[in-house]
XYZ file of C-alpha atoms in Angstrom:
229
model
C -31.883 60.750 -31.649
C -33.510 59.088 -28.498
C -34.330 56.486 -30.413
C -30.877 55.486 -31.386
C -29.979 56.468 -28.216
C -32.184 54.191 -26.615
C -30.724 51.006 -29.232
C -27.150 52.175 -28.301
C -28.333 51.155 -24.425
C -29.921 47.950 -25.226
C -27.152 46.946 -27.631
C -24.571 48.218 -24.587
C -27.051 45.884 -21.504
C -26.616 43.171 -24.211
C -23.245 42.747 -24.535
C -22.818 43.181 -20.328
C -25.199 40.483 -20.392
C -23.370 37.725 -22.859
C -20.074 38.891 -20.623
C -21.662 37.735 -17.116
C -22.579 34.665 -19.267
C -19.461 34.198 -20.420
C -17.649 34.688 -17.471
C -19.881 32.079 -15.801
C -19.676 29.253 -18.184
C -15.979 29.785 -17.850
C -16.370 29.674 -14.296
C -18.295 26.202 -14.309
C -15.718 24.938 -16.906
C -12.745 25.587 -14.548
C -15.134 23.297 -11.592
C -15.860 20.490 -13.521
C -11.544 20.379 -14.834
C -11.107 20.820 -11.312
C -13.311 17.917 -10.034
C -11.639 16.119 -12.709
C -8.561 16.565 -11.700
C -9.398 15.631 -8.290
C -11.575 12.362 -9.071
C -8.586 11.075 -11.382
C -6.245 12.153 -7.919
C -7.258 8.653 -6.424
C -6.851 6.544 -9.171
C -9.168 5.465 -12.321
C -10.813 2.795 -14.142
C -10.794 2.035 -17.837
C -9.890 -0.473 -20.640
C -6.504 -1.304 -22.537
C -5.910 -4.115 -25.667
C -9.198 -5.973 -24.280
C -8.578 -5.834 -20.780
C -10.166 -4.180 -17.668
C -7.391 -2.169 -15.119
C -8.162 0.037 -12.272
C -6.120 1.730 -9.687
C -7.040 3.091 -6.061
C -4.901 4.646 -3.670
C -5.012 6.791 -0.341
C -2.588 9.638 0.288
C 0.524 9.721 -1.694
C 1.117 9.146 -5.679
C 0.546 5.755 -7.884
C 0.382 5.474 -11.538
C -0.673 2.782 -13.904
C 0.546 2.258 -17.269
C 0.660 -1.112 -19.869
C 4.474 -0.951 -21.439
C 4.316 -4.636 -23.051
C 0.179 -4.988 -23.647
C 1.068 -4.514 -27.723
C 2.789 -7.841 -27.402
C 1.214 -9.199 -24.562
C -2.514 -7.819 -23.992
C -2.995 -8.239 -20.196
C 0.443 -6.331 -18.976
C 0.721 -3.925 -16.901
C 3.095 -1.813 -14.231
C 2.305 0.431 -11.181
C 4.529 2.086 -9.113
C 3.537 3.804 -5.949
C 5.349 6.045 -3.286
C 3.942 6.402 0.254
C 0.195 5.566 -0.298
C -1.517 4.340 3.140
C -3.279 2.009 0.735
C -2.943 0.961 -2.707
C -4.553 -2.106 -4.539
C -4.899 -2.043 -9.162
C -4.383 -3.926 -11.606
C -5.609 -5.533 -15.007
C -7.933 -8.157 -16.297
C -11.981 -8.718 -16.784
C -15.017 -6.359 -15.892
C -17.634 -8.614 -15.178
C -15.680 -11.547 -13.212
C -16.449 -15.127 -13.584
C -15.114 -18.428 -12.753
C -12.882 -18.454 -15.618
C -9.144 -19.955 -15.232
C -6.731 -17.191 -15.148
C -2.929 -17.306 -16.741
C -0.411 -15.103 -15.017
C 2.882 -13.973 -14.752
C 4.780 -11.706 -12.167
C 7.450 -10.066 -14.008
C 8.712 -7.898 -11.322
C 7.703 -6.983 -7.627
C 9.743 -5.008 -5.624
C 9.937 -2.012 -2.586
C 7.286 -2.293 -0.277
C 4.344 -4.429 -0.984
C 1.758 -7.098 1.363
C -0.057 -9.145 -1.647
C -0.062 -9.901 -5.495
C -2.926 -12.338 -6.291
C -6.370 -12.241 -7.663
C -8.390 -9.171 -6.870
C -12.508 -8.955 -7.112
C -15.679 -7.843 -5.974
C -19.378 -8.769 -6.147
C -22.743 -7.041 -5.563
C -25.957 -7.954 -3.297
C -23.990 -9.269 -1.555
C -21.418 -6.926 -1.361
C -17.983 -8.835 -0.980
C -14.174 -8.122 -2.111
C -12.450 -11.396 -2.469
C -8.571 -12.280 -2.981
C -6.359 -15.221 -3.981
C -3.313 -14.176 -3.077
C -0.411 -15.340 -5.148
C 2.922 -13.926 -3.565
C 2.331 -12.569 0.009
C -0.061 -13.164 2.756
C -3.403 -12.306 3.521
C -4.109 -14.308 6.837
C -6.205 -11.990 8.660
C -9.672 -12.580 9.972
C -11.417 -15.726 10.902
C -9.863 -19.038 10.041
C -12.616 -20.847 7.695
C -10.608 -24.100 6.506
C -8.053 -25.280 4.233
C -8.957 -26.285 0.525
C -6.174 -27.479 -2.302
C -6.442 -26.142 -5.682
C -4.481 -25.966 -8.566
C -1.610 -28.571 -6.487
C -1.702 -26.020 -4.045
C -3.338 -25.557 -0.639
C -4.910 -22.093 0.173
C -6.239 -21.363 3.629
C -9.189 -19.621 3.647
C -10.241 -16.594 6.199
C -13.182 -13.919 6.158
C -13.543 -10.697 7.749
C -16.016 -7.914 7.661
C -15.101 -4.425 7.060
C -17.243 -1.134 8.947
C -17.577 1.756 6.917
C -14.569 1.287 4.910
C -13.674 2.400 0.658
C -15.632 0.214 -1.448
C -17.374 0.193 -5.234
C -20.009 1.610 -4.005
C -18.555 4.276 -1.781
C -18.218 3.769 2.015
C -19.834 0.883 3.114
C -19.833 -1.737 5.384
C -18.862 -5.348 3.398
C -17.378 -8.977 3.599
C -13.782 -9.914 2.541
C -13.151 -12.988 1.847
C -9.415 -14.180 1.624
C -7.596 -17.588 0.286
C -3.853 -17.534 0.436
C -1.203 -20.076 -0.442
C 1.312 -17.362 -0.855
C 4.407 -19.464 -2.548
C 4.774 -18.040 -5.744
C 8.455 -17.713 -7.165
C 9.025 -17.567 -11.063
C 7.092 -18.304 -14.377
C 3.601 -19.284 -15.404
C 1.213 -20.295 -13.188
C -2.730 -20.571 -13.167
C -5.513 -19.852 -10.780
C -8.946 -21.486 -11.226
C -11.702 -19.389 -10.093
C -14.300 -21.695 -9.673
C -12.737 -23.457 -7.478
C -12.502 -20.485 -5.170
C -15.403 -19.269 -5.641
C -17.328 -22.717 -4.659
C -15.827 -22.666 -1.530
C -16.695 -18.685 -0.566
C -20.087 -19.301 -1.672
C -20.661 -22.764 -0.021
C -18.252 -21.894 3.054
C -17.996 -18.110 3.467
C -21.273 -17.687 5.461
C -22.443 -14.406 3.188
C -23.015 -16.389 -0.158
C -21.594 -14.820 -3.608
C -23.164 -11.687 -5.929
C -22.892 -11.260 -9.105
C -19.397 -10.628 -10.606
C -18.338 -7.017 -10.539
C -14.206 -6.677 -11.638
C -11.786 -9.437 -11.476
C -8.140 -8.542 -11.900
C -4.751 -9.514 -11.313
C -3.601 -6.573 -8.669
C -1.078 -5.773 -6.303
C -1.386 -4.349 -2.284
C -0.026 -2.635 -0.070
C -1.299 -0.803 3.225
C 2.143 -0.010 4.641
C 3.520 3.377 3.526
C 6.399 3.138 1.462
C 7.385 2.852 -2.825
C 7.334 -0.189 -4.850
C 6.390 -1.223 -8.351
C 5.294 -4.710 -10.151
C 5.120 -5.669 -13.624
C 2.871 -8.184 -14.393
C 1.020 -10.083 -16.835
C -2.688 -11.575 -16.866
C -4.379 -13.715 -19.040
């Protein structure tokens, strides 16, 4: 009898202890769906029909999603509604100096820049071309034509501010022409990039994400539908 007794209380301080085990895992499952759910909150990266896209944005709501890419690869759409900052879009993860194809659909609400979005590492710098909009802002570092167009070319540095790597402190450097209306048009990147590197002051790193993207910093909703390749 005590020995039975004495198996009923192990067998009894057994199944307590796969309960508190149980009940834990379930507890660390819910934290990591939960830090999911609020890493994905901001935005994402990943990979449709051959292409690169990511999305960042601050504060509100923004959502990516590729409607056309099954007939044409490097589509894409984003709408946002009152993000203090918003900047994604689609095309090639590493960069290069490739020649890129596009097409702006549809742009519309509130928005400051569609154009060619990047970054680099060592050094760290986040580079536009911007297409449709302005980005004249910083220090004026001379006019350039490519492409039959002329693109004015600025720099400015950024303290502490949202980058690839987290917060850091960072280069932009910014060419704008800004005239874009209707239909096909192509930017060549190495002609940009020779000028940043040979003119920019900073140099260039080695290609991190190069996409097609739309801006805006201004509050407010808009969309675009657009197509890289």
């Amino acid at each position: 009898m005590r020995k039975e007794g004495a198996h009923c209380h192990q067998r009894q301080k057994d199944e307590a202890n796969n309960m508190r085990k149980g009940l834990a895992l379930l507890s660390m499952l819910a934290l990591l769906l939960c830090g999911t759910e609020q890493m994905q909150a901001g935005g994402g990266t990943g990979w449709n029909n051959g292409y690169f896209w990511t999305l960042w944005y601050d504060t509100g709501s923004a959502s990516i999603s590729f409607p056309n890419a099954s007939q044409y690869p490097g589509n894409y759409a984003i709408t946002w509604n009152n993000c203090n900052n918003v900047v994604g879009g689609k095309g090639w993860n590493p960069g290069s100096t490739r020649t890129i194809g596009y097409n702006i659909g549809s742009l519309s609400g509130t928005w400051k820049m569609w154009g060619i979005y990047g970054w680099t590492r060592n050094p760290l710098i986040e580079y536009y071309v911007a297409e449709k909009g302005s980005m004249r802002s910083g220090t004026f570092v001379r006019s350039y034509s490519s492409d039959g167009r002329t693109y004015d070319f600025y720099k400015s540095q950024r303290v502490n501010a949202p980058s690839i790597i987290g917060t850091a402190t960072f280069w932009q450097y910014k060419s704008t022409w800004g005239g874009y209306s209707s239909g096909n048009r192509s930017v060549t990147m190495a002609n940009h990039i020779n000028q940043w590197r040979n003119y920019g002051g900073q140099g260039f790193g080695s290609y991190d994400y190069q996409v097609g993207a739309v801006e805006n910093w201004s509050g407010g909703s808009g969309s675009v539908n657009a197509t890289v390749w």
